[in-house]
Short mmCIF file of C-alpha atoms in Angstrom, two decimals:
data_model
loop_
_atom_site.label_atom_id
_atom_site.label_comp_id
_atom_site.label_asym_id
_atom_site.label_seq_id
_atom_site.Cartn_x
_atom_site.Cartn_y
_atom_site.Cartn_z
CA MET A 1 61.55 98.36 168.90
CA THR A 2 62.01 100.18 165.60
CA THR A 3 65.45 101.77 165.49
CA VAL A 4 66.44 105.07 163.91
CA GLY A 5 68.24 103.12 161.19
CA GLU A 6 65.13 101.10 160.41
CA ARG A 7 62.95 104.20 160.43
CA LEU A 8 65.35 105.91 158.04
CA VAL A 9 64.70 103.18 155.49
CA GLU A 10 60.93 103.53 155.98
CA LEU A 11 61.15 107.30 155.51
CA LEU A 12 63.19 106.93 152.35
CA GLU A 13 60.69 104.43 150.96
CA ALA A 14 57.87 106.85 151.74
CA ARG A 15 59.65 109.50 149.68
CA GLY A 16 59.98 107.29 146.62
CA VAL A 17 63.59 106.14 147.05
CA ASP A 18 64.06 102.77 145.35
CA MET A 19 67.87 102.49 145.23
CA VAL A 20 70.86 103.42 147.40
CA PHE A 21 74.56 103.21 146.59
CA GLY A 22 77.09 102.48 149.31
CA ILE A 23 79.70 100.29 150.97
CA PRO A 24 78.73 99.06 154.46
CA GLY A 25 81.16 99.78 157.28
CA VAL A 26 81.29 99.45 161.05
CA HIS A 27 79.91 102.98 161.40
CA THR A 28 76.88 102.38 159.19
CA ILE A 29 75.72 98.81 159.80
CA GLU A 30 72.74 100.07 161.84
CA LEU A 31 71.56 101.96 158.77
CA TYR A 32 71.33 98.59 157.02
CA ARG A 33 69.19 96.88 159.67
CA GLY A 34 65.92 97.45 157.83
CA LEU A 35 67.24 97.48 154.29
CA ALA A 36 66.93 93.78 153.44
CA ALA A 37 63.20 93.76 154.26
CA SER A 38 62.52 96.94 152.29
CA THR A 39 61.81 97.55 148.61
CA ILE A 40 65.02 99.59 148.28
CA ARG A 41 67.76 98.03 146.16
CA HIS A 42 71.28 98.38 147.51
CA VAL A 43 74.17 98.68 145.03
CA THR A 44 77.74 98.10 146.25
CA PRO A 45 80.42 99.95 144.31
CA ARG A 46 84.12 99.35 144.86
CA HIS A 47 84.84 102.88 146.13
CA GLU A 48 82.75 105.59 147.79
CA GLN A 49 83.63 108.11 145.09
CA ALA A 50 81.94 105.76 142.64
CA ALA A 51 78.93 105.55 144.97
CA GLY A 52 78.54 109.31 144.62
CA PHE A 53 78.98 109.21 140.85
CA MET A 54 76.44 106.38 140.57
CA ALA A 55 73.93 108.37 142.61
CA ASP A 56 74.60 111.33 140.29
CA GLY A 57 74.04 109.27 137.12
CA TYR A 58 70.90 107.71 138.62
CA ALA A 59 69.52 111.18 139.41
CA ARG A 60 70.22 112.54 135.93
CA ALA A 61 68.61 109.53 134.30
CA THR A 62 65.49 109.34 136.47
CA GLY A 63 64.91 112.91 137.63
CA LYS A 64 64.76 111.62 141.22
CA PRO A 65 67.37 112.23 143.93
CA GLY A 66 70.21 109.72 144.00
CA VAL A 67 71.01 108.40 147.48
CA ALA A 68 74.39 107.29 148.84
CA PHE A 69 75.15 105.64 152.20
CA LEU A 70 78.65 106.65 153.34
CA ILE A 71 80.80 105.60 156.26
CA THR A 72 82.21 108.18 158.65
CA GLY A 73 85.52 109.85 157.78
CA PRO A 74 87.17 108.20 154.76
CA GLY A 75 83.82 107.31 153.19
CA ILE A 76 82.91 110.98 153.34
CA THR A 77 86.22 112.23 151.99
CA ASN A 78 86.27 109.57 149.27
CA ALA A 79 82.83 110.72 148.09
CA ILE A 80 83.34 114.46 148.35
CA THR A 81 84.68 114.71 144.79
CA ALA A 82 81.47 113.19 143.46
CA LEU A 83 79.37 115.51 145.61
CA ALA A 84 81.32 118.51 144.32
CA GLN A 85 80.55 117.37 140.76
CA ALA A 86 76.85 117.14 141.67
CA ARG A 87 77.00 120.64 143.17
CA ALA A 88 78.60 122.06 140.02
CA ASP A 89 75.98 120.47 137.76
CA SER A 90 72.92 121.01 140.01
CA VAL A 91 72.24 117.30 140.50
CA PRO A 92 70.12 116.18 143.49
CA VAL A 93 72.17 113.70 145.56
CA LEU A 94 71.39 112.79 149.17
CA ALA A 95 74.47 111.67 151.10
CA ILE A 96 73.57 109.88 154.36
CA SER A 97 76.52 109.09 156.57
CA GLY A 98 77.46 107.95 160.00
CA VAL A 99 79.52 110.02 162.39
CA ASN A 100 81.18 109.11 165.66
CA ALA A 101 79.29 109.04 168.97
CA ARG A 102 77.95 112.39 170.13
CA ALA A 103 80.11 112.57 173.26
CA THR A 104 83.32 112.27 171.21
CA LEU A 105 82.63 114.88 168.54
CA GLY A 106 85.06 117.78 168.32
CA ARG A 107 87.28 116.47 171.11
CA GLY A 108 90.12 115.06 169.01
CA LEU A 109 90.20 111.74 170.90
CA GLY A 110 91.58 109.77 167.96
CA CYS A 111 88.44 107.72 167.34
CA LEU A 112 88.29 105.47 164.29
CA HIS A 113 87.40 107.43 161.12
CA GLU A 114 87.46 110.70 163.02
CA LEU A 115 87.42 114.04 161.19
CA PRO A 116 87.95 117.32 163.08
CA ASP A 117 84.53 118.53 161.93
CA GLN A 118 82.76 116.27 159.45
CA ARG A 119 79.73 118.55 159.05
CA ALA A 120 81.94 121.53 158.26
CA THR A 121 83.77 119.47 155.64
CA MET A 122 80.50 118.52 153.97
CA ALA A 123 78.94 121.97 154.34
CA SER A 124 81.70 123.38 152.14
CA VAL A 125 80.35 121.31 149.22
CA CYS A 126 76.70 120.48 149.94
CA LEU A 127 73.65 122.73 149.94
CA SER A 128 73.20 121.79 153.60
CA SER A 129 74.63 119.44 156.21
CA GLU A 130 72.59 118.33 159.23
CA ARG A 131 73.23 116.06 162.20
CA ILE A 132 70.50 113.90 163.74
CA GLU A 133 71.02 114.13 167.50
CA ASP A 134 67.49 113.13 168.50
CA PRO A 135 65.32 110.47 166.78
CA ARG A 136 62.53 113.03 166.39
CA ASP A 137 64.78 115.11 164.14
CA LEU A 138 65.02 112.46 161.42
CA GLY A 139 61.74 113.09 159.57
CA PRO A 140 62.06 116.90 159.55
CA ALA A 141 65.66 116.66 158.31
CA LEU A 142 64.58 114.48 155.39
CA ASP A 143 61.71 116.87 154.68
CA ARG A 144 64.17 119.75 154.44
CA ALA A 145 66.47 117.75 152.16
CA PHE A 146 63.71 116.85 149.70
CA ALA A 147 62.39 120.41 149.84
CA LEU A 148 65.83 121.66 148.74
CA PHE A 149 65.76 119.24 145.82
CA ALA A 150 62.33 120.40 144.66
CA SER A 151 62.11 124.08 145.53
CA GLY A 152 65.18 125.64 143.96
CA ARG A 153 68.42 124.85 142.18
CA PRO A 154 69.18 121.28 143.29
CA GLY A 155 72.48 119.87 144.45
CA PRO A 156 73.92 117.52 147.07
CA VAL A 157 72.54 117.44 150.63
CA HIS A 158 74.20 115.70 153.59
CA ILE A 159 72.62 114.16 156.68
CA GLU A 160 74.80 112.47 159.32
CA ILE A 161 73.66 110.20 162.13
CA PRO A 162 75.94 109.50 165.12
CA VAL A 163 76.58 105.81 165.75
CA ASP A 164 74.98 106.03 169.19
CA VAL A 165 71.78 107.50 167.68
CA MET A 166 71.30 104.94 164.91
CA ALA A 167 70.25 102.17 167.32
CA LEU A 168 67.94 104.31 169.48
CA SER A 169 64.19 103.81 169.43
CA ALA A 170 62.49 105.80 166.68
CA VAL A 171 58.91 105.39 167.92
CA GLU A 172 58.25 109.13 167.88
CA ALA A 173 59.42 109.65 164.30
CA THR A 174 56.87 109.95 161.52
CA THR A 175 56.74 108.71 157.94
CA ASP A 176 54.59 111.66 156.86
CA ALA A 177 56.47 114.07 154.63
CA ALA A 178 55.79 117.71 155.53
CA PRO A 179 54.55 119.96 152.70
CA PHE A 180 56.94 122.46 151.19
CA ALA A 181 56.49 125.57 149.09
CA GLY A 182 57.85 124.26 145.80
CA PRO A 183 59.87 126.25 143.27
CA PRO A 184 59.24 129.98 142.79
CA GLN A 185 56.50 130.88 140.33
CA PRO A 186 56.89 133.55 137.64
CA ASP A 187 55.78 137.13 138.23
CA SER A 188 53.17 138.01 135.58
CA GLY A 189 54.40 141.58 135.24
CA VAL A 190 57.99 140.48 134.62
CA VAL A 191 56.82 137.87 132.12
CA ALA A 192 54.86 140.55 130.25
CA ARG A 193 58.00 142.71 130.00
CA ALA A 194 59.95 139.75 128.65
CA ALA A 195 57.24 138.97 126.09
CA ALA A 196 57.17 142.58 124.89
CA LEU A 197 60.97 142.65 124.48
CA LEU A 198 61.04 139.37 122.54
CA SER A 199 58.06 140.35 120.36
CA ARG A 200 59.85 143.49 119.16
CA ALA A 201 62.94 141.57 118.08
CA THR A 202 63.61 140.88 114.41
CA ARG A 203 66.60 138.56 114.98
CA PRO A 204 65.97 136.74 118.27
CA ALA A 205 67.88 133.73 119.59
CA ILE A 206 67.39 131.30 122.46
CA LEU A 207 70.01 129.79 124.78
CA VAL A 208 69.17 126.62 126.71
CA GLY A 209 71.08 124.79 129.44
CA GLY A 210 70.38 121.81 131.66
CA GLY A 211 67.70 123.69 133.59
CA ALA A 212 65.56 123.93 130.44
CA LYS A 213 64.98 120.20 129.99
CA GLY A 214 61.59 120.21 131.72
CA ALA A 215 60.31 122.87 129.33
CA ALA A 216 61.53 121.34 126.06
CA ALA A 217 58.22 121.22 124.16
CA LEU A 218 57.31 124.76 125.21
CA ILE A 219 60.73 126.13 124.20
CA ARG A 220 60.30 124.53 120.80
CA GLU A 221 56.93 126.29 120.51
CA ILE A 222 58.49 129.67 121.36
CA ALA A 223 61.38 129.08 118.96
CA GLU A 224 59.03 128.32 116.08
CA ARG A 225 56.76 131.24 116.95
CA LEU A 226 59.67 133.70 117.09
CA ASP A 227 61.66 131.99 114.30
CA ALA A 228 64.58 131.96 116.73
CA PRO A 229 67.68 129.72 116.53
CA VAL A 230 68.16 127.67 119.70
CA VAL A 231 71.72 127.27 120.98
CA MET A 232 72.02 124.20 123.22
CA THR A 233 74.85 124.08 125.77
CA ALA A 234 76.31 120.68 126.68
CA ASN A 235 73.62 119.95 129.28
CA GLY A 236 70.85 121.17 126.97
CA ARG A 237 71.58 118.80 124.09
CA GLY A 238 68.71 116.85 122.60
CA LEU A 239 66.21 119.63 123.24
CA LEU A 240 65.81 120.36 119.51
CA HIS A 241 67.44 117.36 117.85
CA ALA A 242 67.64 117.60 114.05
CA HIS A 243 65.44 120.71 114.05
CA PRO A 244 66.15 123.46 111.48
CA LEU A 245 66.34 126.00 114.32
CA GLY A 246 68.63 123.85 116.49
CA VAL A 247 72.27 124.82 117.09
CA PRO A 248 73.79 121.96 119.15
CA ALA A 249 77.08 123.77 119.61
CA SER A 250 79.02 125.48 122.38
CA PRO A 251 78.82 129.26 122.84
CA SER A 252 82.61 129.03 123.13
CA LEU A 253 82.79 128.69 119.34
CA LYS A 254 83.20 131.81 117.20
CA ALA A 255 80.39 130.83 114.84
CA VAL A 256 77.92 130.56 117.73
CA ARG A 257 79.13 133.78 119.30
CA ALA A 258 78.63 135.55 115.96
CA LEU A 259 75.01 134.33 115.87
CA LEU A 260 74.38 135.61 119.39
CA ALA A 261 76.13 138.93 118.81
CA ASP A 262 73.95 139.53 115.73
CA SER A 263 70.74 138.83 117.68
CA ASP A 264 68.69 141.79 118.88
CA ALA A 265 67.09 139.75 121.71
CA VAL A 266 68.18 136.57 123.51
CA LEU A 267 66.08 134.34 125.74
CA ALA A 268 68.30 132.25 128.08
CA VAL A 269 66.61 129.39 129.94
CA GLY A 270 68.27 127.36 132.70
CA THR A 271 71.86 128.20 131.83
CA GLU A 272 74.38 129.73 134.24
CA PHE A 273 76.74 131.35 131.70
CA GLY A 274 79.66 129.42 133.21
CA PRO A 275 83.06 129.54 131.49
CA THR A 276 83.21 125.82 130.74
CA ASP A 277 80.21 126.32 128.45
CA TYR A 278 80.72 129.91 127.33
CA ASP A 279 84.52 130.26 127.29
CA MET A 280 85.90 126.73 127.12
CA TYR A 281 89.33 127.86 125.96
CA ALA A 282 89.57 130.74 128.47
CA VAL A 283 90.27 133.29 125.75
CA GLY A 284 87.52 135.75 126.68
CA GLY A 285 85.62 137.55 123.97
CA PHE A 286 82.09 136.37 124.67
CA PRO A 287 79.94 139.17 123.23
CA PRO A 288 77.52 141.33 125.19
CA LEU A 289 73.98 140.18 124.46
CA ASN A 290 71.27 142.56 123.34
CA GLY A 291 67.85 142.35 125.01
CA LEU A 292 68.80 139.48 127.32
CA VAL A 293 65.91 137.73 129.09
CA ARG A 294 66.97 135.11 131.64
CA ILE A 295 64.89 132.40 133.29
CA ASP A 296 66.43 130.59 136.25
CA VAL A 297 65.13 129.06 139.46
CA ASP A 298 68.09 130.51 141.38
CA ALA A 299 68.05 134.27 142.01
CA ALA A 300 71.72 134.22 143.03
CA GLN A 301 72.62 132.68 139.68
CA LEU A 302 70.74 135.41 137.83
CA ALA A 303 72.65 138.08 139.76
CA ARG A 304 76.00 136.67 138.60
CA HIS A 305 75.28 137.53 134.95
CA PRO A 306 73.06 140.62 134.74
CA CYS A 307 70.33 140.86 132.12
CA ASP A 308 67.57 143.14 130.88
CA VAL A 309 64.74 141.01 132.29
CA ALA A 310 65.21 138.35 135.00
CA ILE A 311 62.47 135.80 135.67
CA VAL A 312 63.11 133.90 138.91
CA ALA A 313 61.03 130.76 138.48
CA ASP A 314 60.91 127.10 137.59
CA ALA A 315 61.72 126.90 133.88
CA ARG A 316 58.57 125.06 132.85
CA ALA A 317 56.25 127.43 134.69
CA ALA A 318 58.07 130.50 133.37
CA VAL A 319 58.18 129.33 129.75
CA GLU A 320 54.52 128.29 129.92
CA ALA A 321 53.63 131.80 131.12
CA LEU A 322 55.81 133.32 128.41
CA VAL A 323 54.07 131.27 125.69
CA ALA A 324 50.71 132.62 126.88
CA ALA A 325 52.01 136.20 127.04
CA LEU A 326 53.47 136.05 123.52
CA GLY A 327 50.14 135.06 122.00
CA GLN A 328 50.46 134.21 118.32
CA GLY A 329 53.62 136.28 118.00
CA PRO A 330 54.70 138.83 115.39
CA ASP A 331 54.54 138.28 111.63
CA ARG A 332 58.01 137.72 110.21
CA ALA A 333 58.97 139.82 107.21
CA VAL A 334 61.29 137.03 106.00
CA PRO A 335 59.84 133.63 106.96
CA GLY A 336 62.55 131.05 107.58
CA GLU A 337 65.36 133.51 108.29
CA GLY A 338 65.87 131.86 111.69
CA ALA A 339 66.54 128.50 110.10
CA ALA A 340 69.08 130.08 107.77
CA ARG A 341 70.83 131.78 110.70
CA ALA A 342 70.89 128.49 112.64
CA GLY A 343 72.24 126.62 109.63
CA ALA A 344 75.02 129.15 109.15
CA ALA A 345 76.02 128.76 112.81
CA ARG A 346 76.02 124.95 112.58
CA ASN A 347 78.08 124.95 109.39
CA GLY A 348 80.48 127.52 110.77
CA ALA A 349 80.95 125.52 113.96
CA LEU A 350 81.62 122.31 112.00
CA GLU A 351 84.26 124.07 109.92
CA GLU A 352 85.76 125.72 112.99
CA ILE A 353 86.47 122.56 114.98
CA GLY A 354 88.81 121.29 112.26
CA PRO A 355 89.42 117.90 110.61
CA ARG A 356 90.82 116.08 113.65
CA TYR A 357 87.83 116.91 115.82
CA ARG A 358 85.48 116.01 112.97
CA ILE A 359 86.87 112.47 113.15
CA HIS A 360 85.90 112.30 116.82
CA LEU A 361 82.50 113.74 115.94
CA GLY A 362 82.07 110.90 113.45
CA ALA A 363 82.67 108.40 116.26
CA LEU A 364 79.89 109.98 118.33
CA ALA A 365 77.59 109.88 115.31
CA ALA A 366 78.36 106.17 114.93
CA ILE A 367 77.33 105.62 118.57
CA ARG A 368 74.09 107.53 118.03
CA GLN A 369 73.32 105.49 114.92
CA ALA A 370 74.07 102.15 116.58
CA ALA A 371 72.17 103.05 119.77
CA PRO A 372 69.38 105.49 118.88
CA GLY A 373 67.80 107.12 121.92
CA ALA A 374 70.67 106.04 124.16
CA MET A 375 72.11 107.89 127.12
CA ILE A 376 75.71 108.70 126.24
CA VAL A 377 77.56 109.23 129.52
CA GLY A 378 80.99 110.71 129.11
CA ASP A 379 84.21 111.05 131.02
CA SER A 380 86.93 113.66 130.52
CA THR A 381 88.29 112.43 127.21
CA GLN A 382 88.85 114.00 123.82
CA ALA A 383 85.77 112.60 122.07
CA VAL A 384 83.61 113.98 124.87
CA TYR A 385 85.29 117.40 124.69
CA VAL A 386 84.44 117.43 121.00
CA GLY A 387 80.84 116.42 121.70
CA ASN A 388 80.51 119.26 124.19
CA LEU A 389 81.68 121.60 121.46
CA LEU A 390 79.39 120.23 118.76
CA PHE A 391 77.12 117.17 118.82
CA ASP A 392 73.42 116.84 118.08
CA HIS A 393 72.17 114.06 120.32
CA ASP A 394 68.77 112.47 119.80
CA ARG A 395 67.70 112.11 123.44
CA LEU A 396 66.82 115.01 125.72
CA GLY A 397 69.01 114.70 128.82
CA GLY A 398 70.81 111.79 127.18
CA TRP A 399 74.17 113.53 126.79
CA PHE A 400 75.96 114.28 130.05
CA ASN A 401 79.50 114.10 131.36
CA ALA A 402 82.00 115.56 133.81
CA ALA A 403 84.08 117.42 131.21
CA THR A 404 82.37 120.70 132.10
CA GLY A 405 81.96 122.38 135.48
CA TYR A 406 83.88 120.51 138.17
CA GLY A 407 85.48 118.17 135.64
CA ALA A 408 86.15 115.06 137.74
CA LEU A 409 88.09 112.35 135.93
CA GLY A 410 86.65 108.85 136.41
CA TYR A 411 83.05 110.10 136.49
CA GLY A 412 81.78 108.37 133.36
CA PRO A 413 81.77 104.61 134.13
CA PRO A 414 80.10 104.74 137.58
CA ALA A 415 77.65 107.45 136.45
CA ALA A 416 76.72 105.27 133.48
CA ILE A 417 76.09 102.34 135.83
CA GLY A 418 73.82 104.49 138.00
CA ALA A 419 71.98 105.76 134.93
CA SER A 420 71.45 102.25 133.58
CA LEU A 421 70.17 100.93 136.90
CA GLY A 422 67.79 103.87 137.15
CA ARG A 423 66.52 103.45 133.59
CA PRO A 424 67.04 99.81 132.56
CA ASP A 425 64.72 100.41 129.59
CA VAL A 426 67.20 102.82 127.95
CA PRO A 427 70.49 101.80 126.31
CA VAL A 428 73.53 103.38 127.95
CA VAL A 429 76.92 103.93 126.32
CA CYS A 430 79.86 105.22 128.37
CA VAL A 431 82.63 107.03 126.45
CA VAL A 432 85.84 107.05 128.48
CA GLY A 433 89.57 107.32 127.86
CA ASP A 434 92.20 104.92 129.12
CA GLY A 435 93.23 107.42 131.81
CA GLY A 436 89.73 107.95 133.20
CA MET A 437 88.91 104.24 133.03
CA GLN A 438 91.88 103.48 135.27
CA PHE A 439 90.46 105.79 137.95
CA VAL A 440 87.50 103.42 138.36
CA LEU A 441 88.59 100.17 136.71
CA ALA A 442 87.15 98.04 139.52
CA GLU A 443 83.64 99.36 138.84
CA LEU A 444 83.48 96.95 135.92
CA GLY A 445 82.89 94.42 138.69
CA THR A 446 79.96 96.47 139.98
CA ALA A 447 78.46 96.55 136.49
CA MET A 448 78.69 92.76 136.35
CA ASP A 449 77.28 92.28 139.86
CA GLU A 450 74.27 94.46 139.07
CA LYS A 451 73.86 93.35 135.42
CA ALA A 452 73.90 97.01 134.38
CA ALA A 453 73.42 97.12 130.62
CA VAL A 454 76.23 99.58 129.88
CA VAL A 455 78.56 99.41 126.91
CA PHE A 456 81.89 100.90 127.97
CA VAL A 457 83.67 102.39 124.94
CA VAL A 458 87.28 102.84 126.03
CA TRP A 459 89.29 105.15 123.79
CA ASN A 460 92.80 103.88 124.48
CA ASN A 461 95.50 106.22 123.15
CA GLU A 462 97.81 105.12 125.99
CA GLY A 463 98.03 108.38 127.86
CA PHE A 464 96.53 111.76 128.70
CA GLN A 465 96.76 112.97 125.13
CA GLU A 466 94.74 116.16 125.60
CA ILE A 467 97.12 117.25 128.39
CA GLU A 468 100.18 116.19 126.41
CA SER A 469 99.02 118.34 123.48
CA ALA A 470 98.39 121.28 125.80
CA MET A 471 101.90 120.97 127.25
CA THR A 472 103.44 120.81 123.77
CA ASP A 473 101.42 123.80 122.57
CA ALA A 474 102.61 125.77 125.63
CA GLY A 475 106.26 124.92 124.95
CA ILE A 476 106.49 122.55 127.93
CA VAL A 477 108.25 119.20 127.62
CA PRO A 478 105.46 116.69 128.39
CA VAL A 479 105.93 114.94 131.73
CA GLY A 480 103.60 112.51 133.50
CA VAL A 481 101.20 112.08 130.59
CA ARG A 482 101.99 108.52 129.52
CA PRO A 483 100.80 106.17 132.31
CA SER A 484 100.74 102.62 131.05
CA ALA A 485 97.36 101.08 130.39
CA PRO A 486 96.31 97.49 131.11
CA ASP A 487 94.76 95.17 128.57
CA PHE A 488 91.22 96.45 129.08
CA CYS A 489 89.64 93.51 127.32
CA ARG A 490 91.42 91.05 129.60
CA VAL A 491 90.44 93.05 132.66
CA ALA A 492 86.81 93.07 131.56
CA LYS A 493 86.88 89.34 130.82
CA SER A 494 88.40 88.66 134.24
CA TYR A 495 85.09 89.95 135.65
CA GLY A 496 83.18 87.80 133.15
CA MET A 497 82.31 90.78 130.94
CA PRO A 498 82.24 90.34 127.15
CA ALA A 499 84.86 92.54 125.49
CA GLU A 500 86.46 93.15 122.13
CA ARG A 501 89.17 95.40 120.73
CA ILE A 502 88.78 97.20 117.41
CA PRO A 503 91.72 98.73 115.52
CA SER A 504 89.84 101.66 113.96
CA LEU A 505 86.66 103.71 114.10
CA GLY A 506 85.38 101.94 111.02
CA GLY A 507 84.36 98.97 113.16
CA LEU A 508 82.77 100.93 116.01
CA GLY A 509 79.17 100.76 114.83
CA ALA A 510 79.22 97.00 114.28
CA ALA A 511 81.04 96.37 117.60
CA LEU A 512 78.47 98.45 119.44
CA SER A 513 75.62 96.58 117.81
CA ARG A 514 77.12 93.28 118.94
CA ALA A 515 77.62 94.60 122.47
CA LEU A 516 74.11 96.04 122.72
CA ALA A 517 72.59 92.75 121.55
CA ARG A 518 73.93 91.02 124.66
CA GLU A 519 72.30 91.11 128.07
CA GLY A 520 74.23 93.02 130.71
CA PRO A 521 77.44 95.04 130.35
CA ALA A 522 80.09 94.84 127.66
CA LEU A 523 83.30 96.65 126.74
CA VAL A 524 84.63 97.86 123.40
CA GLU A 525 88.21 99.11 123.27
CA ILE A 526 89.36 101.39 120.46
CA ALA A 527 93.09 100.78 120.15
CA GLY A 528 95.45 103.65 119.39
CA ASP A 529 94.38 107.04 118.10
CA PRO A 530 92.43 106.78 114.83
CA ALA A 531 92.40 110.59 114.58
CA LEU A 532 96.16 110.67 113.87
#
């Protein structure tokens, strides 16, 4: 007899899943029955929240859904922070959990790992939450999950299987994935209106977010045709690296806002106009945009920030149609004006962030130089905040972190592990503070178990310095911002991980080169605050 748990593994394999992250428990052991004989690699983190973050990092690195196996109750609630981060950043994560036996659900009997309503808990965060009450429901539920990932704005999806269903016969289930409609396609009439608006502009600009990554080459073509500066939000970095028209800076900065306010048309692709990108300091003042054309796969997202022309479609399909509609484009009276406008915005942004932040920016540049083409996975720490404000990374989709959107501390190290396991051919550097590292310190053991080639750069200023500064600036006596830190190098070495401490940023490049030359993970600790 093939059980539901065994068939689940077969169905995941059929849909291209090659890795799952999870901690086995008494409520999920039947899900593991067929795993050892499959091609799917299982990764065991030290905490379910890290399982969710690893699935998130894997998804961002590979473009495929990350999958987590979670136990009933505490496994779910431990992971819900990670799923909320995935929801905020539109990352496809499939959470598959157990749940108590069908006859006990909702009765408050005090069963082990019981939640009053587990599906309702997950439905508050995930795009959908389904329960498999009959073996025949398994294949269709997976079809719906993968359709959500591919047909609109992605995010986390939850499927739960009662413990008394996992071991049932699954002979009537199927491994055939049902077809789905795919993402919405652009309306030719709307695209024509957008092309006409952009063609008339004399000072156009382009805004790109994480949803634009699949259309990078086409956006570059439009930018060059229109001579338009391209402002890259944090999740859009790397799209126009080192390009004269590139502005790798946050729209929260005055210099970038001035560029956008001066533009007579703006094309925004795959960006939600959220405050953590567009008003990081919550001061207001983002300018109204003239001739705004928005492209987004999510109609609801477009409705939240009105525009002149809204194209509801997959970014690549929409931009491809827009390229065709623009033709060769208008002749520019002043060739190269766009590059000058972009350069002024970049220079203004660099001046605006101030000398202290420029020191942090130098550290990020040293990482990029030591590890060209790397994925830099960040946590909520000052160097990452600076990078989100202004950093020109050299890999499309290679700069991501949890310091925007949901902002979960402790995201960086497990997400970096997931990213490295998903793309072992790409160097991965995790930038994390001493506070965030202590959220997930035990995941250094996971990195060693899995031989994940991540270099953990721990910026140890012995406290939550960004919060301490905010308290001081607000006239509040700082409290609770100086938790003691361990000797990170000794902790790493206790897991068998190579580690070294450097006293200043001057040695960061060389330390990274040494760490990257080794096989497997390594840790570099920057002691103190070199920006003081």
